[in-house]
Tab-separated table of C-alpha atoms in Angstrom:
chain	number	residue	atom	x	y	z
I	1	MET	CA	15.194	23.459	-12.923
I	2	SER	CA	11.699	24.180	-14.289
I	3	GLU	CA	9.234	25.906	-11.984
I	4	PRO	CA	6.119	23.921	-11.057
I	5	ILE	CA	2.874	24.891	-12.810
I	6	HIS	CA	0.223	26.308	-10.475
I	7	ALA	CA	-2.576	27.203	-12.921
I	8	PHE	CA	-5.076	24.723	-14.343
I	9	THR	CA	-4.434	23.769	-17.960
I	10	ALA	CA	-5.794	21.236	-20.438
I	11	THR	CA	-2.286	20.805	-21.877
I	12	VAL	CA	-0.782	17.778	-20.166
I	13	PRO	CA	2.430	18.819	-18.349
I	14	ASN	CA	5.412	16.679	-17.442
I	15	TRP	CA	5.596	15.296	-13.922
I	16	ARG	CA	8.750	15.614	-11.843
I	17	PRO	CA	8.898	13.174	-8.915
I	18	ARG	CA	9.776	14.292	-5.371
I	19	VAL	CA	10.627	10.688	-4.447
I	20	ALA	CA	13.091	8.816	-6.669
I	21	PRO	CA	11.481	6.373	-9.117
I	22	ILE	CA	12.870	2.851	-8.869
I	23	ARG	CA	15.189	1.822	-11.707
I	24	LEU	CA	13.554	-0.785	-13.894
I	25	GLU	CA	16.764	-2.818	-14.002
I	26	ASP	CA	16.742	-2.996	-10.180
I	27	ALA	CA	13.054	-4.002	-9.891
I	28	THR	CA	12.183	-7.101	-7.866
I	29	PRO	CA	9.909	-9.789	-9.361
I	30	ASP	CA	7.000	-8.413	-7.260
I	31	GLN	CA	7.646	-4.906	-8.573
I	32	LEU	CA	7.861	-6.111	-12.174
I	33	ALA	CA	4.539	-7.938	-11.747
I	34	ALA	CA	2.898	-4.829	-10.266
I	35	LEU	CA	4.347	-2.693	-13.071
I	36	GLN	CA	2.890	-5.139	-15.608
I	37	VAL	CA	6.147	-5.016	-17.508
I	38	THR	CA	6.168	-7.396	-20.440
I	39	PRO	CA	8.639	-7.774	-23.297
I	40	SER	CA	6.200	-5.831	-25.489
I	41	ASN	CA	5.587	-3.123	-22.879
I	42	LEU	CA	8.902	-1.832	-21.577
I	43	LYS	CA	7.939	1.826	-21.266
I	44	VAL	CA	6.968	2.743	-17.715
I	45	SER	CA	6.318	6.284	-16.480
I	46	ASP	CA	8.221	7.874	-13.592
I	47	TYR	CA	4.936	8.109	-11.690
I	48	VAL	CA	4.372	4.363	-11.826
I	49	LEU	CA	8.051	3.747	-11.028
I	50	VAL	CA	7.584	5.832	-7.851
I	51	LEU	CA	4.447	3.898	-6.912
I	52	ALA	CA	6.356	0.626	-7.431
I	53	ARG	CA	7.991	1.366	-4.057
I	54	ASP	CA	4.705	-0.010	-2.637
I	55	SER	CA	4.223	-2.859	-5.096
I	56	GLU	CA	1.378	-4.575	-3.211
I	57	THR	CA	-0.871	-1.530	-3.445
I	58	LEU	CA	0.175	-0.748	-7.026
I	59	ARG	CA	-0.685	-4.288	-8.137
I	60	ASP	CA	-4.300	-3.830	-7.020
I	61	ARG	CA	-4.608	-0.158	-7.913
I	62	THR	CA	-3.945	-0.424	-11.651
I	63	PRO	CA	-6.794	-2.845	-12.570
I	64	LEU	CA	-9.138	-1.023	-10.167
I	65	PHE	CA	-8.358	2.321	-11.820
I	66	ASN	CA	-8.940	0.896	-15.290
I	67	ALA	CA	-12.221	-0.755	-14.290
I	68	ILE	CA	-13.616	2.424	-12.725
I	69	MET	CA	-12.690	4.654	-15.651
I	70	TYR	CA	-13.152	2.309	-18.635
I	71	ASN	CA	-15.573	-0.551	-17.790
I	72	ARG	CA	-18.484	-0.960	-20.174
I	73	GLY	CA	-21.969	0.293	-19.377
I	74	GLY	CA	-23.105	2.811	-16.794
I	75	LEU	CA	-21.922	6.410	-16.932
I	76	SER	CA	-20.390	7.621	-20.200
I	77	ARG	CA	-16.623	7.783	-20.288
I	78	ALA	CA	-16.713	11.552	-20.772
I	79	GLU	CA	-18.864	12.012	-17.674
I	80	ARG	CA	-16.556	9.802	-15.603
I	81	GLU	CA	-13.770	12.161	-16.673
I	82	LEU	CA	-15.903	15.097	-15.481
I	83	GLY	CA	-16.103	13.396	-12.065
I	84	ALA	CA	-12.311	13.053	-12.064
I	85	VAL	CA	-11.936	16.727	-12.986
I	86	GLY	CA	-14.288	17.782	-10.157
I	87	ALA	CA	-12.132	15.994	-7.595
I	88	SER	CA	-8.911	17.323	-9.117
I	89	ILE	CA	-10.217	20.905	-8.946
I	90	VAL	CA	-10.981	20.600	-5.225
I	91	ASN	CA	-7.608	19.011	-4.507
I	92	ARG	CA	-5.765	21.327	-6.940
I	93	CYS	CA	-4.008	18.419	-8.621
I	94	ILE	CA	-2.883	20.335	-11.705
I	95	TYR	CA	-1.493	17.246	-13.398
I	96	CYS	CA	-4.600	15.069	-12.853
I	97	ALA	CA	-6.885	17.925	-13.887
I	98	ALA	CA	-4.919	18.380	-17.134
I	99	VAL	CA	-4.959	14.693	-18.072
I	100	HIS	CA	-8.659	14.232	-17.388
I	101	ALA	CA	-9.745	17.603	-18.779
I	102	SER	CA	-8.003	16.770	-22.043
I	103	ARG	CA	-9.651	13.333	-22.117
I	104	TYR	CA	-13.034	14.930	-21.438
I	105	ASN	CA	-12.463	17.368	-24.294
I	106	GLN	CA	-11.574	14.538	-26.681
I	107	LEU	CA	-14.487	12.306	-25.657
I	108	ALA	CA	-17.141	15.056	-25.473
I	109	LYS	CA	-15.763	16.928	-28.524
I	110	ASP	CA	-16.414	20.151	-26.613
I	111	VAL	CA	-13.868	22.372	-24.864
I	112	THR	CA	-16.304	24.918	-23.410
I	113	VAL	CA	-17.195	22.893	-20.280
I	114	ILE	CA	-13.565	22.620	-19.175
I	115	GLU	CA	-12.905	26.257	-20.097
I	116	ARG	CA	-15.719	27.312	-17.757
I	117	ILE	CA	-14.483	25.029	-14.974
I	118	PHE	CA	-10.904	26.288	-15.251
I	119	ALA	CA	-12.108	29.910	-15.308
I	120	ASP	CA	-14.653	29.746	-12.485
I	121	GLY	CA	-13.674	26.625	-10.525
I	122	GLU	CA	-16.368	25.143	-8.316
I	123	ALA	CA	-18.782	27.948	-9.265
I	124	ALA	CA	-18.659	27.170	-13.010
I	125	GLU	CA	-22.068	27.458	-14.684
I	126	LEU	CA	-22.845	24.329	-16.708
I	127	ASN	CA	-25.978	22.729	-18.126
I	128	LEU	CA	-28.298	20.847	-15.764
I	129	ARG	CA	-26.752	17.418	-16.197
I	130	GLN	CA	-23.116	18.562	-16.279
I	131	SER	CA	-23.749	20.775	-13.279
I	132	ALA	CA	-25.303	17.961	-11.221
I	133	ILE	CA	-22.345	15.676	-12.038
I	134	PHE	CA	-19.636	18.277	-11.437
I	135	ASN	CA	-21.236	19.571	-8.240
I	136	PHE	CA	-21.617	16.083	-6.780
I	137	ALA	CA	-17.973	15.255	-7.550
I	138	VAL	CA	-16.800	18.537	-6.000
I	139	LYS	CA	-18.797	18.038	-2.810
I	140	LEU	CA	-17.809	14.394	-2.392
I	141	SER	CA	-14.174	15.487	-2.746
I	142	LYS	CA	-14.266	18.056	0.075
I	143	SER	CA	-12.610	17.192	3.378
I	144	PRO	CA	-14.718	16.121	5.144
I	145	PRO	CA	-17.003	15.253	2.226
I	146	GLU	CA	-20.055	17.521	1.840
I	147	ALA	CA	-22.195	15.569	-0.643
I	148	SER	CA	-25.811	15.483	0.583
I	149	ALA	CA	-29.173	13.901	-0.133
I	150	ALA	CA	-30.033	17.054	-2.107
I	151	ASP	CA	-26.969	16.582	-4.332
I	152	MET	CA	-28.008	12.954	-4.890
I	153	ALA	CA	-31.549	14.089	-5.736
I	154	ALA	CA	-30.101	16.570	-8.245
I	155	LEU	CA	-28.425	13.675	-10.076
I	156	SER	CA	-31.749	11.842	-10.401
I	157	ALA	CA	-33.501	15.050	-11.455
I	158	ALA	CA	-30.854	15.505	-14.171
I	159	GLY	CA	-31.706	12.055	-15.503
I	160	LEU	CA	-28.938	9.883	-14.091
I	161	GLY	CA	-29.980	6.316	-13.310
I	162	PRO	CA	-28.556	4.261	-10.423
I	163	GLU	CA	-25.849	2.642	-12.574
I	164	GLU	CA	-24.663	6.072	-13.702
I	165	VAL	CA	-24.721	7.461	-10.163
I	166	LEU	CA	-22.649	4.515	-8.931
I	167	ASP	CA	-20.024	5.108	-11.636
I	168	LEU	CA	-19.880	8.800	-10.735
I	169	ILE	CA	-19.345	8.006	-7.037
I	170	LEU	CA	-16.552	5.623	-8.045
I	171	SER	CA	-14.775	8.010	-10.405
I	172	ALA	CA	-14.953	10.993	-8.035
I	173	ALA	CA	-13.856	8.864	-5.054
I	174	LEU	CA	-11.031	7.318	-7.099
I	175	PHE	CA	-9.564	10.766	-7.634
I	176	GLY	CA	-9.577	11.318	-3.886
I	177	TRP	CA	-6.954	8.557	-4.110
I	178	ALA	CA	-5.131	9.530	-7.320
I	179	ASN	CA	-4.884	13.241	-6.433
I	180	ARG	CA	-3.315	12.346	-3.072
I	181	LEU	CA	-0.499	10.532	-4.898
I	182	MET	CA	0.063	12.673	-7.978
I	183	HIS	CA	-0.189	16.028	-6.183
I	184	THR	CA	1.959	15.083	-3.192
I	185	LEU	CA	4.683	12.879	-4.717
I	186	GLY	CA	5.660	15.162	-7.600
I	187	ASP	CA	5.325	18.480	-9.398
I	188	PRO	CA	3.698	19.320	-12.744
I	189	ILE	CA	6.264	21.101	-14.901
I	190	GLU	CA	6.369	22.539	-18.418
I	191	GLY	CA	6.445	20.036	-21.233
I	192	ASP	CA	4.136	17.769	-23.093
I	193	GLY	CA	3.827	14.105	-22.398
I	194	PRO	CA	2.489	11.538	-20.007
I	195	ALA	CA	3.935	11.180	-16.512
C	1	MET	CA	-15.543	-13.484	-6.096
C	2	THR	CA	-15.882	-12.109	-2.577
C	3	ASP	CA	-19.425	-11.468	-1.401
C	4	ILE	CA	-19.601	-7.754	-2.173
C	5	PHE	CA	-21.843	-7.164	0.833
C	6	GLU	CA	-19.002	-8.333	3.081
C	7	THR	CA	-16.618	-5.658	1.769
C	8	VAL	CA	-15.728	-2.904	4.219
C	9	ALA	CA	-17.149	-0.087	2.091
C	10	LEU	CA	-20.553	-1.704	1.565
C	11	ARG	CA	-20.863	-2.841	5.184
C	12	ALA	CA	-20.019	0.651	6.418
C	13	SER	CA	-22.503	2.177	3.971
C	14	GLY	CA	-25.324	0.190	5.562
C	15	ILE	CA	-26.437	-1.324	2.233
C	16	GLY	CA	-27.270	-5.025	2.553
C	17	PRO	CA	-28.142	-7.768	0.074
C	18	GLU	CA	-31.859	-6.988	0.465
C	19	SER	CA	-31.362	-3.458	-0.891
C	20	PRO	CA	-33.121	-2.472	-4.132
C	21	LEU	CA	-29.614	-1.457	-5.277
C	22	ALA	CA	-28.255	-5.009	-5.056
C	23	ALA	CA	-28.541	-5.676	-8.797
C	24	THR	CA	-26.900	-2.345	-9.675
C	25	LEU	CA	-24.043	-3.005	-7.262
C	26	ALA	CA	-23.561	-6.504	-8.673
C	27	LEU	CA	-22.837	-4.915	-12.074
C	28	ARG	CA	-19.773	-3.344	-10.443
C	29	GLY	CA	-19.000	-6.371	-8.296
C	30	ASP	CA	-15.499	-6.583	-9.798
C	31	ILE	CA	-14.744	-3.030	-8.673
C	32	LEU	CA	-16.095	-3.558	-5.160
C	33	THR	CA	-14.057	-6.757	-4.852
C	34	MET	CA	-10.904	-5.023	-6.118
C	35	THR	CA	-11.563	-2.217	-3.645
C	36	GLN	CA	-11.459	-4.777	-0.839
C	37	LYS	CA	-8.206	-6.234	-2.213
C	38	ALA	CA	-6.721	-2.736	-2.249
C	39	HIS	CA	-7.859	-2.335	1.373
C	40	ASP	CA	-5.995	-5.510	2.282
C	41	ALA	CA	-2.869	-4.319	0.455
C	42	ALA	CA	-2.910	-0.908	2.156
C	43	LEU	CA	-3.881	-2.024	5.669
C	44	ALA	CA	-2.287	-5.459	5.961
C	45	PRO	CA	0.409	-5.912	3.303
C	46	VAL	CA	2.599	-9.005	3.371
C	47	ASP	CA	5.608	-6.657	3.489
C	48	PRO	CA	4.567	-3.709	5.659
C	49	GLY	CA	8.019	-2.085	5.446
C	50	GLY	CA	8.474	0.576	8.107
C	51	LEU	CA	4.747	1.097	8.707
C	52	SER	CA	3.310	-1.702	10.860
C	53	HIS	CA	-0.170	-3.134	10.456
C	54	GLY	CA	-1.087	-1.566	13.790
C	55	GLU	CA	0.165	1.867	12.754
C	56	ARG	CA	-1.746	1.572	9.480
C	57	ALA	CA	-4.998	0.680	11.264
C	58	ALA	CA	-4.480	3.525	13.746
C	59	LEU	CA	-3.850	6.054	10.967
C	60	ALA	CA	-6.927	4.866	9.051
C	61	TYR	CA	-8.978	5.207	12.254
C	62	ARG	CA	-7.595	8.735	12.729
C	63	MET	CA	-8.526	9.645	9.130
C	64	ALA	CA	-12.051	8.299	9.558
C	65	LEU	CA	-12.429	10.385	12.725
C	66	LEU	CA	-11.050	13.494	10.983
C	67	SER	CA	-13.596	12.887	8.208
C	68	GLY	CA	-16.533	12.480	10.597
C	69	GLU	CA	-17.148	8.987	9.210
C	70	ALA	CA	-18.606	7.097	12.184
C	71	ALA	CA	-19.110	3.674	10.586
C	72	LEU	CA	-15.573	3.493	9.188
C	73	SER	CA	-14.239	4.836	12.505
C	74	ALA	CA	-15.925	1.923	14.261
C	75	TYR	CA	-14.532	-0.514	11.706
C	76	TYR	CA	-10.962	0.770	11.971
C	77	SER	CA	-11.192	0.965	15.754
C	78	ALA	CA	-12.091	-2.737	15.811
C	79	LEU	CA	-9.318	-3.571	13.316
C	80	LEU	CA	-6.791	-1.696	15.451
C	81	GLY	CA	-7.958	-3.629	18.515
C	82	GLN	CA	-7.330	-6.882	16.659
C	83	VAL	CA	-3.920	-6.164	15.169
C	84	ASP	CA	-2.252	-3.991	17.803
C	85	PRO	CA	-4.103	-2.895	20.942
C	86	GLN	CA	-0.926	-1.519	22.576
C	87	PRO	CA	-1.536	2.039	23.868
C	88	ALA	CA	1.660	3.241	22.141
C	89	THR	CA	0.073	2.383	18.776
C	90	ALA	CA	-3.558	3.114	19.600
C	91	ARG	CA	-2.755	6.712	20.594
C	92	LEU	CA	-1.889	7.463	16.941
C	93	ALA	CA	-5.613	7.321	16.193
C	94	ASP	CA	-6.378	10.241	18.514
C	95	PRO	CA	-6.569	13.372	16.314
C	96	ALA	CA	-5.355	15.387	19.316
C	97	PHE	CA	-2.122	13.336	19.595
C	98	ASP	CA	0.705	15.063	17.701
C	99	GLY	CA	3.489	12.546	18.170
C	100	GLY	CA	4.465	13.409	21.744
C	101	GLY	CA	7.926	14.630	20.767
C	102	ASP	CA	8.821	11.538	18.687
C	103	GLY	CA	10.184	12.925	15.424
C	104	ARG	CA	9.134	10.026	13.224
C	105	LEU	CA	5.604	9.839	14.623
C	106	SER	CA	5.176	13.617	14.542
C	107	ALA	CA	6.130	13.721	10.863
C	108	ILE	CA	3.824	10.809	9.986
C	109	LEU	CA	0.860	12.312	11.860
C	110	ARG	CA	1.399	15.802	10.479
C	111	HIS	CA	1.502	14.492	6.912
C	112	THR	CA	-1.463	12.170	7.403
C	113	ASP	CA	-3.570	15.046	8.722
C	114	LEU	CA	-2.506	17.456	5.978
C	115	ALA	CA	-3.030	15.006	3.105
C	116	THR	CA	-6.376	13.951	4.598
C	117	ALA	CA	-7.874	17.354	5.314
C	118	ASN	CA	-6.112	19.758	2.939
C	119	VAL	CA	-4.174	17.876	0.290
C	120	LYS	CA	-4.036	20.880	-2.029
C	121	ALA	CA	-1.690	22.536	0.487
C	122	VAL	CA	0.930	19.764	0.320
C	123	VAL	CA	4.219	21.062	-1.153
C	124	ALA	CA	7.669	19.593	-1.841
C	125	ASP	CA	8.899	20.548	1.654
C	126	ASP	CA	6.224	18.325	3.211
C	127	ILE	CA	7.646	15.280	1.454
C	128	ALA	CA	11.176	16.396	2.350
C	129	ALA	CA	10.076	16.647	6.009
C	130	LEU	CA	9.141	12.961	5.992
C	131	ALA	CA	12.582	12.063	4.683
C	132	MET	CA	14.231	14.341	7.262
C	133	ALA	CA	12.319	12.494	9.994
C	134	GLY	CA	13.901	9.259	8.845
C	135	LEU	CA	11.265	7.711	6.579
C	136	SER	CA	12.744	5.798	3.668
C	137	GLU	CA	11.510	6.604	0.163
C	138	ASP	CA	9.641	3.281	0.145
C	139	ASP	CA	7.900	4.214	3.401
C	140	ILE	CA	6.978	7.680	2.090
C	141	VAL	CA	5.168	5.971	-0.788
C	142	ARG	CA	3.600	3.395	1.561
C	143	LEU	CA	2.243	6.164	3.808
C	144	SER	CA	1.001	8.122	0.785
C	145	GLU	CA	-0.826	5.073	-0.606
C	146	LEU	CA	-2.428	4.356	2.770
C	147	VAL	CA	-3.739	7.910	3.136
C	148	ALA	CA	-4.840	7.993	-0.503
C	149	PHE	CA	-6.633	4.639	-0.354
C	150	VAL	CA	-8.496	5.476	2.865
C	151	SER	CA	-9.536	8.838	1.370
C	152	TYR	CA	-11.058	6.915	-1.556
C	153	GLN	CA	-12.755	4.397	0.723
C	154	ILE	CA	-14.292	7.155	2.875
C	155	ARG	CA	-15.780	8.843	-0.210
C	156	LEU	CA	-16.990	5.587	-1.717
C	157	THR	CA	-18.688	4.688	1.570
C	158	ILE	CA	-20.381	8.076	1.895
C	159	GLY	CA	-21.522	8.011	-1.728
C	160	LEU	CA	-22.931	4.498	-1.388
C	161	ARG	CA	-24.753	5.464	1.799
C	162	LEU	CA	-26.362	8.465	0.062
C	163	MET	CA	-27.379	6.187	-2.805
C	164	GLY	CA	-28.847	3.659	-0.414
C	165	ALA	CA	-30.858	6.311	1.415
C	166	ALA	CA	-32.231	7.669	-1.873
C	167	ALA	CA	-33.269	4.174	-3.017
C	168	SER	CA	-35.127	3.133	0.130
């Protein structure tokens, strides 16, 4: 059996569940609805098949996740990914960090920000705006959260407007949720492909 | 759509409809409404499985206390009082209560505390310990979703409150 990966990487690993995924052929109507399985979309990841064990929460989580990460307007998609990476660094969710680091790299067309974050963690030196975003996400993700009025002021000073700040709060907070599922219910293992 | 100012996160943040942020928040009204739906699914699901509504409210209250989040603590304390005021359930909210020798409760409380305060330290044996204590695989996922959702809600609330303070 492959050993779990413990180091941050921008190469998306495979994800091996610690709780058995449901079998699609055994899914109840509620589970199928939550999985959003349609005749044209029969491929469902093990991760989502694990979460289908709580179909009521999964049904609400999927559209909420998509809205926070992909809705129009507000914070750029790349910077929402940076918020997700900040949370995933604090919580050491190797899988989440890999997925969202690779998306950041694609959207920003720049790998140096993630390289610095993976090398130096929370202390990574970034430009003013990136630093304000990453630092806020890191502090909001601590337990208990440590984000302060000064961290909020740093976002304004770096040029973020209220709509952008709201989207950053949402994306960083959302990964307080996602990390607590992905990191606890399975292991990142060698391989390339979505969970 | 639900009145976003009646959602738990916005109420606990102290931001009301008169706030200068109201228009900004309305732009993400769908997200705030979906957040409240997720709250309902995590705290009061139609099928609670092996984790009762009272136990869910008590665990959320415990998490809010562990996170030093006074407004959400007050909210979850009131919710617990509504759905299950029995002392045997209410004691789960006390961060000093470790299960009192009940294997199932001890495992649930230990995992809730670990995933709340130090999720990076959770390893495969911690999930196995829940199964050993008798939790079904469905209930392991239900507990995980509850802890994960409340962790999100706590951070959303704190972020909104900071935003509100900066805007006033």
